mmCIF file of C-alpha atoms and ligand atoms in Angstrom:
data_model
loop_
_atom_site.group_PDB
_atom_site.id
_atom_site.type_symbol
_atom_site.label_atom_id
_atom_site.label_comp_id
_atom_site.label_asym_id
_atom_site.label_seq_id
_atom_site.Cartn_x
_atom_site.Cartn_y
_atom_site.Cartn_z
ATOM 1 C CA UNK D 1 -13.032 44.026 -26.129
ATOM 2 C CA UNK D 2 -12.425 40.549 -27.527
ATOM 3 C CA UNK D 3 -12.049 38.306 -24.501
ATOM 4 C CA UNK D 4 -11.710 34.983 -26.332
ATOM 5 C CA UNK D 5 -9.627 33.274 -28.989
ATOM 6 C CA UNK D 6 -10.960 31.068 -31.767
ATOM 7 C CA UNK D 7 -9.464 28.920 -34.533
ATOM 8 C CA UNK D 8 -10.318 30.538 -37.862
ATOM 9 C CA UNK D 9 -8.285 28.310 -40.194
ATOM 10 C CA UNK D 10 -6.397 25.023 -40.247
ATOM 11 C CA UNK D 11 -3.715 23.644 -42.555
ATOM 12 C CA UNK D 12 -1.313 20.730 -42.761
ATOM 13 C CA UNK D 13 1.441 19.278 -44.882
ATOM 14 C CA UNK D 14 3.026 15.847 -45.212
ATOM 15 C CA UNK D 15 6.293 15.290 -47.063
ATOM 16 C CA UNK D 16 5.509 13.334 -50.256
ATOM 17 C CA UNK D 17 7.577 10.205 -49.480
ATOM 18 C CA UNK D 18 5.097 7.675 -48.016
ATOM 19 C CA UNK D 19 6.757 4.686 -46.363
ATOM 20 C CA UNK D 20 4.535 1.673 -45.709
ATOM 21 C CA UNK D 21 5.237 -0.894 -43.003
ATOM 22 C CA UNK D 22 6.333 -3.312 -45.731
ATOM 23 C CA UNK D 23 8.758 -0.700 -47.162
ATOM 24 C CA UNK D 24 10.196 -0.148 -43.694
ATOM 25 C CA UNK D 25 10.400 -3.882 -42.950
ATOM 26 C CA UNK D 26 12.364 -4.385 -46.194
ATOM 27 C CA UNK D 27 14.832 -1.584 -45.279
ATOM 28 C CA UNK D 28 15.270 -2.903 -41.730
ATOM 29 C CA UNK D 29 15.800 -6.467 -42.998
ATOM 30 C CA UNK D 30 18.897 -5.201 -44.818
ATOM 31 C CA UNK D 31 20.278 -4.250 -41.385
ATOM 32 C CA UNK D 32 19.401 -7.683 -40.034
ATOM 33 C CA UNK D 33 16.401 -6.313 -38.095
ATOM 34 C CA UNK D 34 13.119 -8.173 -38.263
ATOM 35 C CA UNK D 35 9.692 -6.542 -38.151
ATOM 36 C CA UNK D 36 6.422 -6.977 -40.018
ATOM 37 C CA UNK D 37 3.364 -5.100 -41.208
ATOM 38 C CA UNK D 38 1.251 -7.374 -39.018
ATOM 39 C CA UNK D 39 3.241 -6.657 -35.800
ATOM 40 C CA UNK D 40 3.181 -2.895 -36.376
ATOM 41 C CA UNK D 41 -0.549 -2.751 -37.192
ATOM 42 C CA UNK D 42 -1.577 -4.985 -34.285
ATOM 43 C CA UNK D 43 0.484 -3.134 -31.649
ATOM 44 C CA UNK D 44 0.069 0.445 -32.907
ATOM 45 C CA UNK D 45 -2.531 0.807 -35.693
ATOM 46 C CA UNK D 46 0.148 2.314 -37.953
ATOM 47 C CA UNK D 47 0.136 1.301 -41.646
ATOM 48 C CA UNK D 48 2.363 4.013 -43.112
ATOM 49 C CA UNK D 49 4.222 7.209 -42.288
ATOM 50 C CA UNK D 50 5.821 10.009 -44.328
ATOM 51 C CA UNK D 51 9.539 10.791 -44.236
ATOM 52 C CA UNK D 52 11.022 14.107 -45.358
ATOM 53 C CA UNK D 53 14.021 14.223 -47.681
ATOM 54 C CA UNK D 54 17.324 14.984 -45.906
ATOM 55 C CA UNK D 55 17.477 18.675 -46.818
ATOM 56 C CA UNK D 56 13.891 19.410 -45.663
ATOM 57 C CA UNK D 57 13.522 20.998 -42.214
ATOM 58 C CA UNK D 58 10.674 21.423 -39.738
ATOM 59 C CA UNK D 59 10.242 25.057 -40.789
ATOM 60 C CA UNK D 60 9.880 23.962 -44.447
ATOM 61 C CA UNK D 61 7.023 21.621 -43.499
ATOM 62 C CA UNK D 62 5.606 24.248 -41.119
ATOM 63 C CA UNK D 63 5.645 26.863 -43.891
ATOM 64 C CA UNK D 64 3.398 24.773 -46.161
ATOM 65 C CA UNK D 65 0.990 24.012 -43.295
ATOM 66 C CA UNK D 66 0.978 27.692 -42.262
ATOM 67 C CA UNK D 67 0.196 28.914 -45.790
ATOM 68 C CA UNK D 68 -2.774 26.526 -45.971
ATOM 69 C CA UNK D 69 -4.062 27.591 -42.546
ATOM 70 C CA UNK D 70 -3.784 31.284 -43.493
ATOM 71 C CA UNK D 71 -5.644 30.672 -46.745
ATOM 72 C CA UNK D 72 -8.404 28.792 -44.893
ATOM 73 C CA UNK D 73 -8.696 31.690 -42.428
ATOM 74 C CA UNK D 74 -8.822 34.243 -45.252
ATOM 75 C CA UNK D 75 -5.709 35.904 -43.838
ATOM 76 C CA UNK D 76 -2.368 36.862 -45.302
ATOM 77 C CA UNK D 77 1.011 36.497 -43.602
ATOM 78 C CA UNK D 78 1.003 40.257 -42.985
ATOM 79 C CA UNK D 79 -1.967 39.853 -40.616
ATOM 80 C CA UNK D 80 -0.013 37.544 -38.274
ATOM 81 C CA UNK D 81 1.180 39.191 -35.052
ATOM 82 C CA UNK D 82 2.424 36.100 -33.170
ATOM 83 C CA UNK D 83 4.116 32.872 -34.292
ATOM 84 C CA UNK D 84 4.553 29.868 -32.013
ATOM 85 C CA UNK D 85 6.095 26.659 -33.336
ATOM 86 C CA UNK D 86 5.882 23.465 -31.292
ATOM 87 C CA UNK D 87 8.749 21.186 -32.245
ATOM 88 C CA UNK D 88 11.333 18.826 -30.779
ATOM 89 C CA UNK D 89 13.205 18.623 -34.074
ATOM 90 C CA UNK D 90 14.046 22.299 -34.723
ATOM 91 C CA UNK D 91 16.027 23.413 -37.779
ATOM 92 C CA UNK D 92 18.912 24.610 -35.591
ATOM 93 C CA UNK D 93 19.969 24.748 -31.939
ATOM 94 C CA UNK D 94 19.072 28.406 -32.328
ATOM 95 C CA UNK D 95 17.456 30.617 -33.556
ATOM 96 C CA UNK D 96 13.990 29.162 -33.126
ATOM 97 C CA UNK D 97 12.209 27.458 -36.005
ATOM 98 C CA UNK D 98 9.474 30.073 -35.426
ATOM 99 C CA UNK D 99 11.901 32.889 -36.300
ATOM 100 C CA UNK D 100 13.045 30.971 -39.389
ATOM 101 C CA UNK D 101 9.412 30.359 -40.376
ATOM 102 C CA UNK D 102 8.617 34.054 -39.891
ATOM 103 C CA UNK D 103 11.322 34.955 -42.412
ATOM 104 C CA UNK D 104 10.108 32.294 -44.868
ATOM 105 C CA UNK D 105 6.617 33.824 -44.608
ATOM 106 C CA UNK D 106 8.175 37.153 -45.648
ATOM 107 C CA UNK D 107 7.200 39.021 -42.491
ATOM 108 C CA UNK D 108 9.131 40.603 -39.622
ATOM 109 C CA UNK D 109 8.593 42.252 -36.278
ATOM 110 C CA UNK D 110 6.017 40.095 -34.496
ATOM 111 C CA UNK D 111 7.135 37.812 -31.636
ATOM 112 C CA UNK D 112 8.145 34.331 -32.776
ATOM 113 C CA UNK D 113 9.324 31.500 -30.550
ATOM 114 C CA UNK D 114 9.366 27.722 -30.187
ATOM 115 C CA UNK D 115 7.670 25.647 -27.531
ATOM 116 C CA UNK D 116 9.399 22.401 -26.553
ATOM 117 C CA UNK D 117 7.024 19.956 -24.895
ATOM 118 C CA UNK D 118 7.564 17.018 -27.293
ATOM 119 C CA UNK D 119 4.234 15.394 -28.238
ATOM 120 C CA UNK D 120 2.309 17.763 -25.933
ATOM 121 C CA UNK D 121 3.885 20.737 -27.742
ATOM 122 C CA UNK D 122 0.824 21.706 -29.746
ATOM 123 C CA UNK D 123 -1.580 21.871 -26.779
ATOM 124 C CA UNK D 124 1.078 23.845 -24.866
ATOM 125 C CA UNK D 125 1.540 26.258 -27.817
ATOM 126 C CA UNK D 126 -2.211 26.689 -28.314
ATOM 127 C CA UNK D 127 -2.651 27.460 -24.610
ATOM 128 C CA UNK D 128 0.138 30.078 -24.682
ATOM 129 C CA UNK D 129 -1.312 31.699 -27.819
ATOM 130 C CA UNK D 130 -4.801 31.738 -26.256
ATOM 131 C CA UNK D 131 -3.429 33.435 -23.125
ATOM 132 C CA UNK D 132 -1.564 36.047 -25.184
ATOM 133 C CA UNK D 133 -4.689 36.813 -27.221
ATOM 134 C CA UNK D 134 -6.915 37.056 -24.154
ATOM 135 C CA UNK D 135 -4.487 39.464 -22.476
ATOM 136 C CA UNK D 136 -4.336 41.649 -25.591
ATOM 137 C CA UNK D 137 -0.728 40.852 -26.629
ATOM 138 C CA UNK D 138 -1.831 39.398 -29.971
ATOM 139 C CA UNK D 139 -4.861 39.334 -32.261
ATOM 140 C CA UNK D 140 -3.913 36.874 -34.995
ATOM 141 C CA UNK D 141 -1.593 34.031 -34.013
ATOM 142 C CA UNK D 142 -0.100 31.312 -36.134
ATOM 143 C CA UNK D 143 0.311 28.155 -34.040
ATOM 144 C CA UNK D 144 2.277 25.421 -35.760
ATOM 145 C CA UNK D 145 3.364 21.880 -34.871
ATOM 146 C CA UNK D 146 6.177 20.704 -37.158
ATOM 147 C CA UNK D 147 8.533 17.749 -36.921
ATOM 148 C CA UNK D 148 11.139 15.773 -38.807
ATOM 149 C CA UNK D 149 11.239 12.944 -36.263
ATOM 150 C CA UNK D 150 12.899 10.641 -38.811
ATOM 151 C CA UNK D 151 16.144 12.560 -38.029
ATOM 152 C CA UNK D 152 16.257 11.341 -34.437
ATOM 153 C CA UNK D 153 15.169 7.731 -34.981
ATOM 154 C CA UNK D 154 17.533 4.851 -34.282
ATOM 155 C CA UNK D 155 16.944 2.546 -37.254
ATOM 156 C CA UNK D 156 18.733 -0.218 -35.345
ATOM 157 C CA UNK D 157 15.971 -0.132 -32.678
ATOM 158 C CA UNK D 158 12.815 -1.783 -34.018
ATOM 159 C CA UNK D 159 10.876 -0.965 -30.858
ATOM 160 C CA UNK D 160 10.911 2.770 -31.734
ATOM 161 C CA UNK D 161 11.822 3.379 -35.399
ATOM 162 C CA UNK D 162 8.555 1.900 -36.700
ATOM 163 C CA UNK D 163 6.421 4.323 -34.694
ATOM 164 C CA UNK D 164 7.237 7.831 -35.918
ATOM 165 C CA UNK D 165 6.838 10.034 -38.998
ATOM 166 C CA UNK D 166 7.361 13.587 -40.281
ATOM 167 C CA UNK D 167 4.797 16.331 -40.982
ATOM 168 C CA UNK D 168 3.314 19.650 -39.919
ATOM 169 C CA UNK D 169 -0.026 21.134 -38.964
ATOM 170 C CA UNK D 170 -1.040 24.715 -38.250
ATOM 171 C CA UNK D 171 -3.935 26.813 -37.045
ATOM 172 C CA UNK D 172 -4.716 30.505 -37.177
ATOM 173 C CA UNK D 173 -6.010 31.562 -33.762
ATOM 174 C CA UNK D 174 -7.733 34.952 -33.665
ATOM 175 C CA UNK D 175 -9.238 37.263 -31.078
ATOM 176 C CA UNK D 176 -12.984 36.679 -30.953
ATOM 177 C CA UNK D 177 -16.065 37.969 -29.162
ATOM 178 C CA UNK D 178 -17.386 34.367 -29.105
ATOM 179 C CA UNK D 179 -15.580 31.659 -27.110
ATOM 180 C CA UNK D 180 -13.443 29.312 -29.172
ATOM 181 C CA UNK D 181 -11.017 27.925 -26.627
ATOM 182 C CA UNK D 182 -13.087 27.075 -23.547
ATOM 183 C CA UNK D 183 -10.462 25.648 -21.180
ATOM 184 C CA UNK D 184 -7.047 24.075 -21.078
ATOM 185 C CA UNK D 185 -5.071 21.998 -18.632
ATOM 186 C CA UNK D 186 -1.287 21.494 -18.869
ATOM 187 C CA UNK D 187 1.105 19.383 -16.799
ATOM 188 C CA UNK D 188 4.668 18.086 -16.613
ATOM 189 C CA UNK D 189 6.498 15.666 -14.330
ATOM 190 C CA UNK D 190 10.228 15.734 -14.920
ATOM 191 C CA UNK D 191 10.947 12.663 -12.852
ATOM 192 C CA UNK D 192 9.975 10.617 -15.928
ATOM 193 C CA UNK D 193 12.661 12.187 -18.171
ATOM 194 C CA UNK D 194 14.328 8.830 -18.768
ATOM 195 C CA UNK D 195 11.361 6.913 -20.206
ATOM 196 C CA UNK D 196 11.170 9.011 -23.371
ATOM 197 C CA UNK D 197 14.137 11.139 -24.388
ATOM 198 C CA UNK D 198 16.861 12.010 -26.860
ATOM 199 C CA UNK D 199 19.698 12.082 -24.331
ATOM 200 C CA UNK D 200 22.312 14.065 -26.261
ATOM 201 C CA UNK D 201 23.529 17.673 -26.333
ATOM 202 C CA UNK D 202 26.001 19.822 -28.234
ATOM 203 C CA UNK D 203 29.278 20.596 -26.451
ATOM 204 C CA UNK D 204 32.542 21.964 -27.800
ATOM 205 C CA UNK D 205 31.579 21.266 -31.398
ATOM 206 C CA UNK D 206 30.510 17.676 -30.739
ATOM 207 C CA UNK D 207 27.350 15.851 -29.756
ATOM 208 C CA UNK D 208 27.715 14.382 -26.283
ATOM 209 C CA UNK D 209 25.397 11.518 -25.377
ATOM 210 C CA UNK D 210 23.041 9.849 -27.846
ATOM 211 C CA UNK D 211 21.204 12.097 -30.317
ATOM 212 C CA UNK D 212 18.626 9.361 -31.007
ATOM 213 C CA UNK D 213 15.239 8.635 -29.483
ATOM 214 C CA UNK D 214 15.078 6.258 -26.538
ATOM 215 C CA UNK D 215 11.746 5.028 -25.143
ATOM 216 C CA UNK D 216 10.451 2.608 -22.553
ATOM 217 C CA UNK D 217 7.252 1.889 -24.497
ATOM 218 C CA UNK D 218 5.354 0.084 -21.769
ATOM 219 C CA UNK D 219 6.048 2.763 -19.137
ATOM 220 C CA UNK D 220 4.911 5.462 -21.590
ATOM 221 C CA UNK D 221 1.787 3.478 -22.467
ATOM 222 C CA UNK D 222 0.641 3.125 -18.836
ATOM 223 C CA UNK D 223 1.242 6.775 -17.951
ATOM 224 C CA UNK D 224 -0.390 8.029 -21.159
ATOM 225 C CA UNK D 225 -3.742 6.294 -20.678
ATOM 226 C CA UNK D 226 -4.042 7.549 -17.096
ATOM 227 C CA UNK D 227 -3.052 11.186 -17.630
ATOM 228 C CA UNK D 228 -5.096 11.654 -20.819
ATOM 229 C CA UNK D 229 -8.308 10.815 -19.002
ATOM 230 C CA UNK D 230 -7.391 13.075 -16.061
ATOM 231 C CA UNK D 231 -6.530 16.064 -18.282
ATOM 232 C CA UNK D 232 -9.740 15.708 -20.287
ATOM 233 C CA UNK D 233 -11.888 15.504 -17.151
ATOM 234 C CA UNK D 234 -10.189 18.548 -15.589
ATOM 235 C CA UNK D 235 -10.692 20.518 -18.791
ATOM 236 C CA UNK D 236 -14.386 19.640 -18.933
ATOM 237 C CA UNK D 237 -14.771 20.639 -15.298
ATOM 238 C CA UNK D 238 -13.031 24.003 -15.853
ATOM 239 C CA UNK D 239 -15.353 24.738 -18.792
ATOM 240 C CA UNK D 240 -18.493 23.518 -16.988
ATOM 241 C CA UNK D 241 -19.084 20.860 -19.657
ATOM 242 C CA UNK D 242 -19.641 17.102 -19.584
ATOM 243 C CA UNK D 243 -18.117 14.324 -21.667
ATOM 244 C CA UNK D 244 -21.300 13.653 -23.664
ATOM 245 C CA UNK D 245 -21.041 17.181 -25.087
ATOM 246 C CA UNK D 246 -17.748 16.384 -26.871
ATOM 247 C CA UNK D 247 -18.302 16.090 -30.634
ATOM 248 C CA UNK D 248 -14.733 15.014 -31.505
ATOM 249 C CA UNK D 249 -11.813 13.692 -29.514
ATOM 250 C CA UNK D 250 -8.494 14.496 -31.213
ATOM 251 C CA UNK D 251 -5.749 12.970 -29.079
ATOM 252 C CA UNK D 252 -2.051 12.854 -29.876
ATOM 253 C CA UNK D 253 -1.724 10.186 -32.553
ATOM 254 C CA UNK D 254 0.803 7.788 -30.993
ATOM 255 C CA UNK D 255 -0.897 4.431 -30.792
ATOM 256 C CA UNK D 256 -4.470 3.403 -31.624
ATOM 257 C CA UNK D 257 -4.685 1.366 -28.410
ATOM 258 C CA UNK D 258 -3.898 4.439 -26.245
ATOM 259 C CA UNK D 259 -6.352 6.551 -28.248
ATOM 260 C CA UNK D 260 -9.215 4.052 -28.070
ATOM 261 C CA UNK D 261 -8.501 3.425 -24.376
ATOM 262 C CA UNK D 262 -8.842 7.170 -23.732
ATOM 263 C CA UNK D 263 -12.110 7.391 -25.700
ATOM 264 C CA UNK D 264 -13.544 4.449 -23.739
ATOM 265 C CA UNK D 265 -12.574 6.021 -20.401
ATOM 266 C CA UNK D 266 -14.353 9.199 -21.482
ATOM 267 C CA UNK D 267 -17.346 7.057 -22.500
ATOM 268 C CA UNK D 268 -17.147 8.358 -26.066
ATOM 269 C CA UNK D 269 -18.187 6.118 -28.971
ATOM 270 C CA UNK D 270 -15.176 5.309 -31.159
ATOM 271 C CA UNK D 271 -16.758 7.091 -34.128
ATOM 272 C CA UNK D 272 -16.109 10.376 -32.255
ATOM 273 C CA UNK D 273 -12.367 9.661 -32.254
ATOM 274 C CA UNK D 274 -10.326 11.283 -35.043
ATOM 275 C CA UNK D 275 -7.698 8.792 -36.217
ATOM 276 C CA UNK D 276 -4.784 9.591 -38.517
ATOM 277 C CA UNK D 277 -2.068 7.525 -36.806
ATOM 278 C CA UNK D 278 -2.735 4.775 -39.360
ATOM 279 C CA UNK D 279 -1.425 6.936 -42.206
ATOM 280 C CA UNK D 280 0.882 9.397 -40.385
ATOM 281 C CA UNK D 281 2.503 7.371 -37.604
ATOM 282 C CA UNK D 282 3.414 9.444 -34.567
ATOM 283 C CA UNK D 283 4.418 12.928 -35.771
ATOM 284 C CA UNK D 284 4.906 14.256 -32.211
ATOM 285 C CA UNK D 285 3.936 17.954 -31.928
ATOM 286 C CA UNK D 286 2.511 17.889 -35.469
ATOM 287 C CA UNK D 287 0.070 15.045 -34.879
ATOM 288 C CA UNK D 288 -2.855 16.960 -33.356
ATOM 289 C CA UNK D 289 -2.984 19.863 -35.863
ATOM 290 C CA UNK D 290 -2.473 17.362 -38.714
ATOM 291 C CA UNK D 291 -5.421 15.287 -37.475
ATOM 292 C CA UNK D 292 -7.518 18.414 -36.877
ATOM 293 C CA UNK D 293 -6.899 19.713 -40.392
ATOM 294 C CA UNK D 294 -7.741 16.359 -41.977
ATOM 295 C CA UNK D 295 -10.952 16.199 -39.950
ATOM 296 C CA UNK D 296 -11.914 19.756 -40.979
ATOM 297 C CA UNK D 297 -11.097 19.290 -44.671
ATOM 298 C CA UNK D 298 -12.691 15.832 -44.692
ATOM 299 C CA UNK D 299 -15.972 17.390 -43.505
ATOM 300 C CA UNK D 300 -16.039 15.637 -40.105
ATOM 301 C CA UNK D 301 -15.388 18.674 -37.902
ATOM 302 C CA UNK D 302 -17.830 21.496 -38.552
ATOM 303 C CA UNK D 303 -18.214 25.032 -37.277
ATOM 304 C CA UNK D 304 -19.716 24.984 -33.779
ATOM 305 C CA UNK D 305 -18.480 21.453 -32.923
ATOM 306 C CA UNK D 306 -16.900 20.953 -29.510
ATOM 307 C CA UNK D 307 -13.421 19.406 -29.697
ATOM 308 C CA UNK D 308 -11.180 17.882 -27.054
ATOM 309 C CA UNK D 309 -7.513 18.047 -28.118
ATOM 310 C CA UNK D 310 -5.094 16.032 -25.993
ATOM 311 C CA UNK D 311 -1.311 15.714 -25.969
ATOM 312 C CA UNK D 312 1.080 13.474 -24.084
ATOM 313 C CA UNK D 313 4.793 12.954 -24.483
ATOM 314 C CA UNK D 314 8.367 13.294 -23.342
ATOM 315 C CA UNK D 315 9.064 15.248 -20.195
ATOM 316 C CA UNK D 316 6.764 13.659 -19.126
ATOM 317 C CA UNK D 317 4.284 16.283 -20.364
ATOM 318 C CA UNK D 318 0.563 16.139 -20.953
ATOM 319 C CA UNK D 319 -2.417 18.402 -21.414
ATOM 320 C CA UNK D 320 -5.774 19.055 -23.022
ATOM 321 C CA UNK D 321 -7.581 21.925 -24.717
ATOM 322 C CA UNK D 322 -11.368 22.029 -25.020
ATOM 323 C CA UNK D 323 -12.671 24.305 -27.746
ATOM 324 C CA UNK D 324 -15.556 25.241 -29.984
ATOM 325 C CA UNK D 325 -14.744 25.431 -33.673
HETATM 326 N N1 LIG Q 1 8.595 -5.687 -34.821
HETATM 327 C C1 LIG Q 1 8.505 -6.937 -34.335
HETATM 328 N N2 LIG Q 1 8.644 -7.228 -33.034
HETATM 329 C C2 LIG Q 1 8.893 -6.213 -32.186
HETATM 330 C C3 LIG Q 1 8.990 -4.878 -32.625
HETATM 331 C C4 LIG Q 1 8.843 -4.634 -33.997
HETATM 332 N N3 LIG Q 1 8.907 -3.400 -34.523
HETATM 333 N N4 LIG Q 1 9.228 -4.099 -31.557
HETATM 334 C C5 LIG Q 1 9.265 -4.894 -30.481
HETATM 335 N N5 LIG Q 1 9.059 -6.165 -30.862
HETATM 336 C C6 LIG Q 1 9.002 -7.354 -30.021
HETATM 337 C C7 LIG Q 1 9.770 -7.185 -28.721
HETATM 338 O O1 LIG Q 1 11.141 -7.457 -28.916
HETATM 339 C C8 LIG Q 1 9.083 -8.198 -27.832
HETATM 340 O O2 LIG Q 1 9.597 -9.459 -28.148
HETATM 341 P P1 LIG Q 1 9.846 -10.541 -26.990
HETATM 342 O O3 LIG Q 1 8.478 -10.819 -26.419
HETATM 343 O O4 LIG Q 1 10.436 -11.689 -27.712
HETATM 344 O O5 LIG Q 1 10.776 -9.869 -26.019
HETATM 345 C C9 LIG Q 1 7.634 -8.176 -28.320
HETATM 346 O O6 LIG Q 1 7.656 -7.562 -29.629
HETATM 347 C C10 LIG Q 1 6.720 -7.362 -27.413
HETATM 348 O O7 LIG Q 1 7.352 -6.119 -27.124
HETATM 349 P P2 LIG Q 1 6.689 -5.055 -26.168
HETATM 350 O O8 LIG Q 1 7.593 -3.891 -26.017
HETATM 351 O O9 LIG Q 1 6.207 -5.773 -24.945
HETATM 352 O O10 LIG Q 1 5.416 -4.657 -27.028
HETATM 353 P P3 LIG Q 1 4.201 -3.758 -26.611
HETATM 354 O O11 LIG Q 1 2.954 -4.510 -26.758
HETATM 355 O O12 LIG Q 1 4.453 -3.033 -25.315
HETATM 356 O O13 LIG Q 1 4.185 -2.679 -27.763
HETATM 357 C C11 LIG Q 1 4.802 -0.381 -28.146
HETATM 358 C C12 LIG Q 1 5.294 -1.805 -27.910
HETATM 359 C C13 LIG Q 1 4.007 -0.362 -29.455
HETATM 360 C C14 LIG Q 1 5.985 0.540 -28.270
HETATM 361 C C15 LIG Q 1 3.878 0.041 -26.981
HETATM 362 O O14 LIG Q 1 4.517 -0.194 -25.753
HETATM 363 C C16 LIG Q 1 3.492 1.478 -27.070
HETATM 364 O O15 LIG Q 1 2.779 1.889 -27.968
HETATM 365 N N6 LIG Q 1 3.910 2.307 -26.084
HETATM 366 C C17 LIG Q 1 3.590 3.712 -26.075
HETATM 367 C C18 LIG Q 1 4.477 4.387 -27.034
HETATM 368 C C19 LIG Q 1 4.079 5.794 -27.307
HETATM 369 O O16 LIG Q 1 2.923 6.113 -27.310
HETATM 370 N N7 LIG Q 1 5.082 6.625 -27.541
HETATM 371 C C20 LIG Q 1 4.886 7.936 -27.944
HETATM 372 C C21 LIG Q 1 4.700 8.868 -26.798
HETATM 373 S S1 LIG Q 1 4.653 10.423 -27.418
HETATM 374 C C22 LIG Q 1 6.156 11.172 -27.477
HETATM 375 O O17 LIG Q 1 6.423 12.036 -26.669
HETATM 376 C C23 LIG Q 1 7.164 10.774 -28.537
#
């Protein structure tokens, strides 16, 4: 009997094209739109982001991250018996990017599906994979967050296009006799659909509505700080732990001010906060596994550390996962 699930490997991948704030400001100036490195850093903490080339899809980025996570776990693709991809920028309307990724990994047969919870997608996907492992439906899951958010940005809207980037992160989650995932807490409140959305859909061969990201930044900011503290506290309570036991806080990397505000509310020193938003921008569902992998490979996160992962995003959705590495 293996009643728990545990992360056994992490991986990530960023498309090679790094775009600094100055690069972006120069491009936007050609459209008559003014922004600056100073404004972007002060309001968000972002210095650069990566953009994928036009032909590169979420499953392409996810594949590279998945291969690295499998290698770190000492597993091969043939060992995987569940694939969940969290994405809001899938390769196609259907089939799922998870099914496409499965084929790119050269395997077949295991369940593969996408989870759509925008920037909370990874904590949702991890929670689903954990539940499937604990109920015996899977033993070795690949959980991926992958996005090409640059495809849905409105480069005529300076309030949003400076915030996001592309990338992918992945973990291998395996059945374990020792607890890895200790607790999780997921939520959604659909009455906030309008504050963060891509309000378009496909109909009769055309896109109806706007297929570009719209956000009320201040409304998102206020909600995010409140719900991230609540989700973390509920998670700690469910696991019978207290905030001082957290070794690393890895929140969704949207804005340094939201992240530091959350750490302060949890009474965590800022050196326990994993920050990659400065170099990645907001990569939506990819941001948490990207940050986790960088923290593992950079030697910050070590085996046995207790991690609080937290997501918040469109829906409105939010959630947290507390785990031991
Ligand atoms: N460059 C220069 N000036 C700008 C830019 C820009 N890129 N964008 C906006 N401004 C201007 C505005 O026009 C405004 O000018 P005004 O005072 O003359 O009207 C001024 O800067 C201040 O604008 P605000 O919107 O009030 O700026 P704010 O301090 O709220 O920061 C921001 C905006 C960064 C978007 C902030 O609200 C935020 O981070 N919100 C949360 C966003 C977030 O986390 N989103 C991701 C959620 S996850 C997901 O699901 C995708």
